[in-house]
Tab-separated table of C-alpha atoms in Angstrom:
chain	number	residue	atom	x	y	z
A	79	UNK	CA	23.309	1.166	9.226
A	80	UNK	CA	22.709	-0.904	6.087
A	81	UNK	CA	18.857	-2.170	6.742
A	82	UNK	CA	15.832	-3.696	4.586
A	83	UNK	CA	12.579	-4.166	5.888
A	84	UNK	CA	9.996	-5.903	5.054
A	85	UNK	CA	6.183	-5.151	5.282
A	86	UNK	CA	2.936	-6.390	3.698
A	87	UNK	CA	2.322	-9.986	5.501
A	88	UNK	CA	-0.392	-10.806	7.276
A	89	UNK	CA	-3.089	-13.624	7.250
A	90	UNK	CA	-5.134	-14.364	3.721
A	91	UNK	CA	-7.664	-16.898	3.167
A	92	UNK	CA	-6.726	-19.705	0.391
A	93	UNK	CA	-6.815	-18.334	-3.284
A	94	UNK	CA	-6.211	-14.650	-2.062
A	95	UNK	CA	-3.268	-12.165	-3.299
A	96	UNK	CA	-0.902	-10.044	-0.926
A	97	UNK	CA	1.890	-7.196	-2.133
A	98	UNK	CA	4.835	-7.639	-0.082
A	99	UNK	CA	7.016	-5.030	0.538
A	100	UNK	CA	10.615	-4.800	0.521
A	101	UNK	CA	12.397	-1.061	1.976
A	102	UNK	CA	15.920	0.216	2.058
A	103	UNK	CA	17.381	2.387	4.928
A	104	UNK	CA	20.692	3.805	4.800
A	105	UNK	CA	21.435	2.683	1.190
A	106	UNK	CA	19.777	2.979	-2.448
A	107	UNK	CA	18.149	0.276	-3.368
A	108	UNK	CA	17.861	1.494	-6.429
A	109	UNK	CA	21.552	0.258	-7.029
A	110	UNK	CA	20.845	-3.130	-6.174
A	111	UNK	CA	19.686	-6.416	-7.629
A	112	UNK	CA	17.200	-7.496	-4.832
A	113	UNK	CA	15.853	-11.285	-4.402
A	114	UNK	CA	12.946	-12.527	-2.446
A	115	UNK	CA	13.390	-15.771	-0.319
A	116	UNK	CA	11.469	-17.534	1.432
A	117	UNK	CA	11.067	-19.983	4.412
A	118	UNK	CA	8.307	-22.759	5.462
A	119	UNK	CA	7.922	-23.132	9.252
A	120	UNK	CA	10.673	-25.161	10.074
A	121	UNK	CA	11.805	-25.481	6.719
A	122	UNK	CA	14.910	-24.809	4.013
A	123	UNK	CA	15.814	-21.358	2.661
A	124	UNK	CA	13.576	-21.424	-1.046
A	125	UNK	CA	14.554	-18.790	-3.696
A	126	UNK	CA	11.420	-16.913	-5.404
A	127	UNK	CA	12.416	-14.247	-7.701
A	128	UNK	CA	15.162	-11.972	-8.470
A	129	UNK	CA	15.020	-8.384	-10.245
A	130	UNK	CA	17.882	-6.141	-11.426
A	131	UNK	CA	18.447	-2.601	-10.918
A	132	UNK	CA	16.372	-0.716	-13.450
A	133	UNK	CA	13.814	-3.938	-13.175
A	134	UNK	CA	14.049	-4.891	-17.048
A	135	UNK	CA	15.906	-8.451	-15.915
A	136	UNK	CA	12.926	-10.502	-13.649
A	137	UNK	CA	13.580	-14.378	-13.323
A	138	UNK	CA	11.344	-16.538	-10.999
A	139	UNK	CA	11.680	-19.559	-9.740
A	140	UNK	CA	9.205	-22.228	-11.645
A	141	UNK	CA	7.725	-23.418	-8.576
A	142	UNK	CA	5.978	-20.036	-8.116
A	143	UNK	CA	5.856	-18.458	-11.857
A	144	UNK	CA	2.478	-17.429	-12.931
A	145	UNK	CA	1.336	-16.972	-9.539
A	146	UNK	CA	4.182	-13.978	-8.593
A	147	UNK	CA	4.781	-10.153	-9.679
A	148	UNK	CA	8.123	-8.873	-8.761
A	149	UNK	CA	8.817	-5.349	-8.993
A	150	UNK	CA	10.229	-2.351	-8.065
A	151	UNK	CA	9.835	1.372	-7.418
A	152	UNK	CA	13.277	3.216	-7.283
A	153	UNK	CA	11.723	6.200	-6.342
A	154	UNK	CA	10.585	5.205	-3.535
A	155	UNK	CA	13.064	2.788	-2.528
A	156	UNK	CA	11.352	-0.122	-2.638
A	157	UNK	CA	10.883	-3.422	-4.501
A	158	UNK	CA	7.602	-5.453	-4.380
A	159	UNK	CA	6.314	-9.549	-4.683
A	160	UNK	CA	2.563	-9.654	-5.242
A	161	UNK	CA	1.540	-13.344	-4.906
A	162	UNK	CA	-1.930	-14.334	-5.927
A	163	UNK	CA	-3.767	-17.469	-5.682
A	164	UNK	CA	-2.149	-18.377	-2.380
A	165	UNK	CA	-2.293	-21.957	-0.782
A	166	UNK	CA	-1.773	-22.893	2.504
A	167	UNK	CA	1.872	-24.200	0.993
A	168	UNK	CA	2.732	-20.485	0.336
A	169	UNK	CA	2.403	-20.188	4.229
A	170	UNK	CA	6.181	-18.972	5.175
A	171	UNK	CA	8.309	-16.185	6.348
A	172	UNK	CA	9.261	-13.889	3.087
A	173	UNK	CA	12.516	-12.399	2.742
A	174	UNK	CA	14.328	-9.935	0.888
A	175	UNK	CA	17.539	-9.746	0.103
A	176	UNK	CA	20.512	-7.830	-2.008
A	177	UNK	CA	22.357	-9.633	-4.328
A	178	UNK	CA	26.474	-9.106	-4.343
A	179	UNK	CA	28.629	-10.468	-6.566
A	180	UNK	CA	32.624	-10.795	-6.961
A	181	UNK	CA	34.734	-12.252	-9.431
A	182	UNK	CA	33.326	-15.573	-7.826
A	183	UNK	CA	30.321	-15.982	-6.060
A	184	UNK	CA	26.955	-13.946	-6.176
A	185	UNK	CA	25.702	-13.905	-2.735
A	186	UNK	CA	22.952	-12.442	-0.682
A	187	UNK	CA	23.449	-9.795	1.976
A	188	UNK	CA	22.001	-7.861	3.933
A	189	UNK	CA	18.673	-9.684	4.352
A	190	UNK	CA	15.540	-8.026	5.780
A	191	UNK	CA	13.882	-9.691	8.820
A	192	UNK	CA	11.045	-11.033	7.226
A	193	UNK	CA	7.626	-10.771	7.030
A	194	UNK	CA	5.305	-13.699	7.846
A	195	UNK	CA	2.575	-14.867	5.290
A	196	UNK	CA	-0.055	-17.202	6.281
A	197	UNK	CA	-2.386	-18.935	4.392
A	198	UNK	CA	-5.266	-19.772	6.127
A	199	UNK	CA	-9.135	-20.374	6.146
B	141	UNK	CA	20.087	-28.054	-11.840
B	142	UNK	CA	22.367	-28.156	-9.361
B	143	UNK	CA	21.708	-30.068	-6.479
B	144	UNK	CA	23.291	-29.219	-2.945
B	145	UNK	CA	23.101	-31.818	-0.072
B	146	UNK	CA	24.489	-30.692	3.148
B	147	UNK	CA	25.684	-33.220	5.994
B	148	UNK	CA	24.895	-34.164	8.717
B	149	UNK	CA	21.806	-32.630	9.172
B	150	UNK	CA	22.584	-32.310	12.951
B	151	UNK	CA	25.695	-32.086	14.816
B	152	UNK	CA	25.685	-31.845	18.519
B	153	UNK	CA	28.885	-30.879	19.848
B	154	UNK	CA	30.590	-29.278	23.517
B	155	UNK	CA	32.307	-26.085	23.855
B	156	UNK	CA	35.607	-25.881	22.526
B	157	UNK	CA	35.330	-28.437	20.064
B	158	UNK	CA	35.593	-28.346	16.438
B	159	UNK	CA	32.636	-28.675	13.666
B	160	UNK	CA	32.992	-29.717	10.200
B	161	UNK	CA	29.944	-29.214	8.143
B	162	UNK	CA	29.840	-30.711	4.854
B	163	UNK	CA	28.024	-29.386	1.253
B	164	UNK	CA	28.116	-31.555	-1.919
B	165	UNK	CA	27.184	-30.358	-4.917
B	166	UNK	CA	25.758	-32.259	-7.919
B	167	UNK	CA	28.300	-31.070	-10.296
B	168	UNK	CA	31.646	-29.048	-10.148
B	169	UNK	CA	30.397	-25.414	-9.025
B	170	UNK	CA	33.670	-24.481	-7.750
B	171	UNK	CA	34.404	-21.555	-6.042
B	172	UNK	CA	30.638	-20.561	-6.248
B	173	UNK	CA	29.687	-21.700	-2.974
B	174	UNK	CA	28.626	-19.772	0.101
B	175	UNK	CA	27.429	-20.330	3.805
B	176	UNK	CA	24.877	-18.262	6.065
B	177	UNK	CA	24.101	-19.196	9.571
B	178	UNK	CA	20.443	-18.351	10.984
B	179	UNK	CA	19.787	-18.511	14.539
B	180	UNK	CA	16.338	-19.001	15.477
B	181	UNK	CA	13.536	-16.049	14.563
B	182	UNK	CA	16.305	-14.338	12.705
B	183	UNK	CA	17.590	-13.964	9.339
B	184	UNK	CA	20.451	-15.840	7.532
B	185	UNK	CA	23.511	-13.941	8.160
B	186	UNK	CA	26.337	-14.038	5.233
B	187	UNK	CA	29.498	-16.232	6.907
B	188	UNK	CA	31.546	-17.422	4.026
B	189	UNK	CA	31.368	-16.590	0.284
B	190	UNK	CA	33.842	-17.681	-2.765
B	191	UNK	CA	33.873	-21.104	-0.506
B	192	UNK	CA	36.648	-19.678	1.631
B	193	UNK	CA	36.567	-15.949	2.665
B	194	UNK	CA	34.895	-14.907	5.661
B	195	UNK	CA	32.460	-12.221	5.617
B	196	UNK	CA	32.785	-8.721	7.422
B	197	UNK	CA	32.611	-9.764	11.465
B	198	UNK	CA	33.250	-13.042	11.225
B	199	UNK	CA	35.685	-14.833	13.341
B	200	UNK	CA	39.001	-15.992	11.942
B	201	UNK	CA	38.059	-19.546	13.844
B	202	UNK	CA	35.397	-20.031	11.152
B	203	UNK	CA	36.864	-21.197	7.999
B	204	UNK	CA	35.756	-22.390	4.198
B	205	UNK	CA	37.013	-24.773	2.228
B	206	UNK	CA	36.785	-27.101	-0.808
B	207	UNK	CA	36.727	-26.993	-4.665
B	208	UNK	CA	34.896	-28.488	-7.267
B	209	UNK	CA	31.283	-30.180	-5.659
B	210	UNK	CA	32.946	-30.538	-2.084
B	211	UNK	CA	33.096	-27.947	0.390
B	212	UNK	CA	33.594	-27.649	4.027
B	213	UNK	CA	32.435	-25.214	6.721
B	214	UNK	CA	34.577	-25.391	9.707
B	215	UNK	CA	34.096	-23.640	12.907
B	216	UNK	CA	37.226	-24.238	15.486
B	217	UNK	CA	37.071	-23.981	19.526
B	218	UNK	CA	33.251	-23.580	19.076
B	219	UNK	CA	31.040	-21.335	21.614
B	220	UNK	CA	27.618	-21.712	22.355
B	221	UNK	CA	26.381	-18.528	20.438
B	222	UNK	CA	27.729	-20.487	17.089
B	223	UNK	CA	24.410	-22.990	17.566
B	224	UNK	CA	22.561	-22.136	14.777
B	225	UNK	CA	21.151	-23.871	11.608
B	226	UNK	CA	23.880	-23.728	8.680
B	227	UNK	CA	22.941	-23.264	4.823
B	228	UNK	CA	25.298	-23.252	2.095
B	229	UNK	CA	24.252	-21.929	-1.324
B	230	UNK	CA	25.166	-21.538	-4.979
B	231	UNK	CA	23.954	-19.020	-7.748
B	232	UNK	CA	24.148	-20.061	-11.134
B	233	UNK	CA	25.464	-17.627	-13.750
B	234	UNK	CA	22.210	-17.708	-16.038
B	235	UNK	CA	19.675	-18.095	-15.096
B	236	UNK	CA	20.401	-16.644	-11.894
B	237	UNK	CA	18.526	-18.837	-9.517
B	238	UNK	CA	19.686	-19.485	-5.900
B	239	UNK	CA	19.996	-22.721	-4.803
B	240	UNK	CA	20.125	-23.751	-1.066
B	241	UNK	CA	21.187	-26.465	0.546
B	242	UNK	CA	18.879	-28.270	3.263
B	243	UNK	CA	20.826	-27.309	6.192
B	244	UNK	CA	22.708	-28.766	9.051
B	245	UNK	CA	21.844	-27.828	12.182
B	246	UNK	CA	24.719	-27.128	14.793
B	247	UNK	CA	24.181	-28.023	18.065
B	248	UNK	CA	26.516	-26.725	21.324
């Protein structure tokens, strides 16, 4: 079964960094663009950054550029978000996702189950 | 930018009835539009994409439609497992940034 997990949250004190972690099971991620979205506590679905296949193509969103790293080792599978200088704003769940796209839309699926970030003193 | 807004942002509804969630965008986008549902403690799930054709497992009752900046998600004879918080979303050619709308939240 198609799967991504994600790993690396945890609780960090204001102005800290954390390296999420984004794995594939079942699939090579290495094929795949992969996104990172994330989610406030009862909040909206906010895009953060997007990275293609060999990782040359990175975009972020400008809300969080500056502060974010994406990137991505195919060997292992994986694809990373470092965040530094964290505020209690960053506090969310972080997902990741694979990006699919058809003659029409680009859409995101399957999407990991999260992991949860908080920002905290 | 584009902008989406969904409405309403909640719609309580019985059994059996049928929902009609709305998602205006701030310019034509047409048929770049997509849904997810996410139940609570879970991830979005992909439900529509190209504004009208259903993803793998869902049900035929759930249907997309709309062109241009309006779109519709419609869910037919609902069932309580369809409560969930709807987003729809658009992904702009270049850059490629995701937009989301705010959600509605379907209530059964």
């Amino acid at each position: 079964q198609v799967q991504l997990v994600e790993s690396g949250g945890g609780l960090v004190k204001p102005g800290g960094s954390l390296r999420l972690s984004c794995s594939a099971s079942a699939f090579a991620l290495s094929d795949s663009y992969v996104t990172w979205v994330r989610q406030a506590p009862g909040k909206g679905l906010e895009w953060i950054s997007y990275i293609s296949p060999s990782g040359s193509t990175i975009f972020s969103a400008d809300s969080m550029k500056g502060r974010i790293t994406i990137s991505r080792d195919n060997a292992k599978n994986s694809v990373y978000l470092q965040v530094d200088s964290l505020r209690a704003e960053d506090t969310a769940v972080y997902f990741c996702s694979t990006e699919i796209c058809t003659s029409g839309s680009c859409y995101l699926d399957p999407w990991g189950q999260g992991t949860l970030v908080t920002v905290s003193s | 930018e584009i902008v989406l807004t969904q409405s309403p942002a909640t719609l309580s509804l019985s059994p059996g009835d049928r929902a009609t969630l709305s998602c205006r965008a701030s310019e034509s986008i047409s048929p770049y539009l997509v849904w997810y549902q996410q139940k609570p403690g879970q991830a979005p799930r992909l439900v529509i994409y190209d504004a009208s054709k259903r993803a793998s497992g869902i049900p035929a009752r759930v249907s997309g439609s709309g062109s241009g900046a309006d779109f519709t998600l419609t869910i037919s004879s609902l069932e309580p497992e369809d409560s969930a918080i709807y987003y729809c979303q658009h992904r702009g050619s270049w850059p490629p940034e995701y937009t989301f709308g705010q959600g509605t939240k379907l209530e059964i």
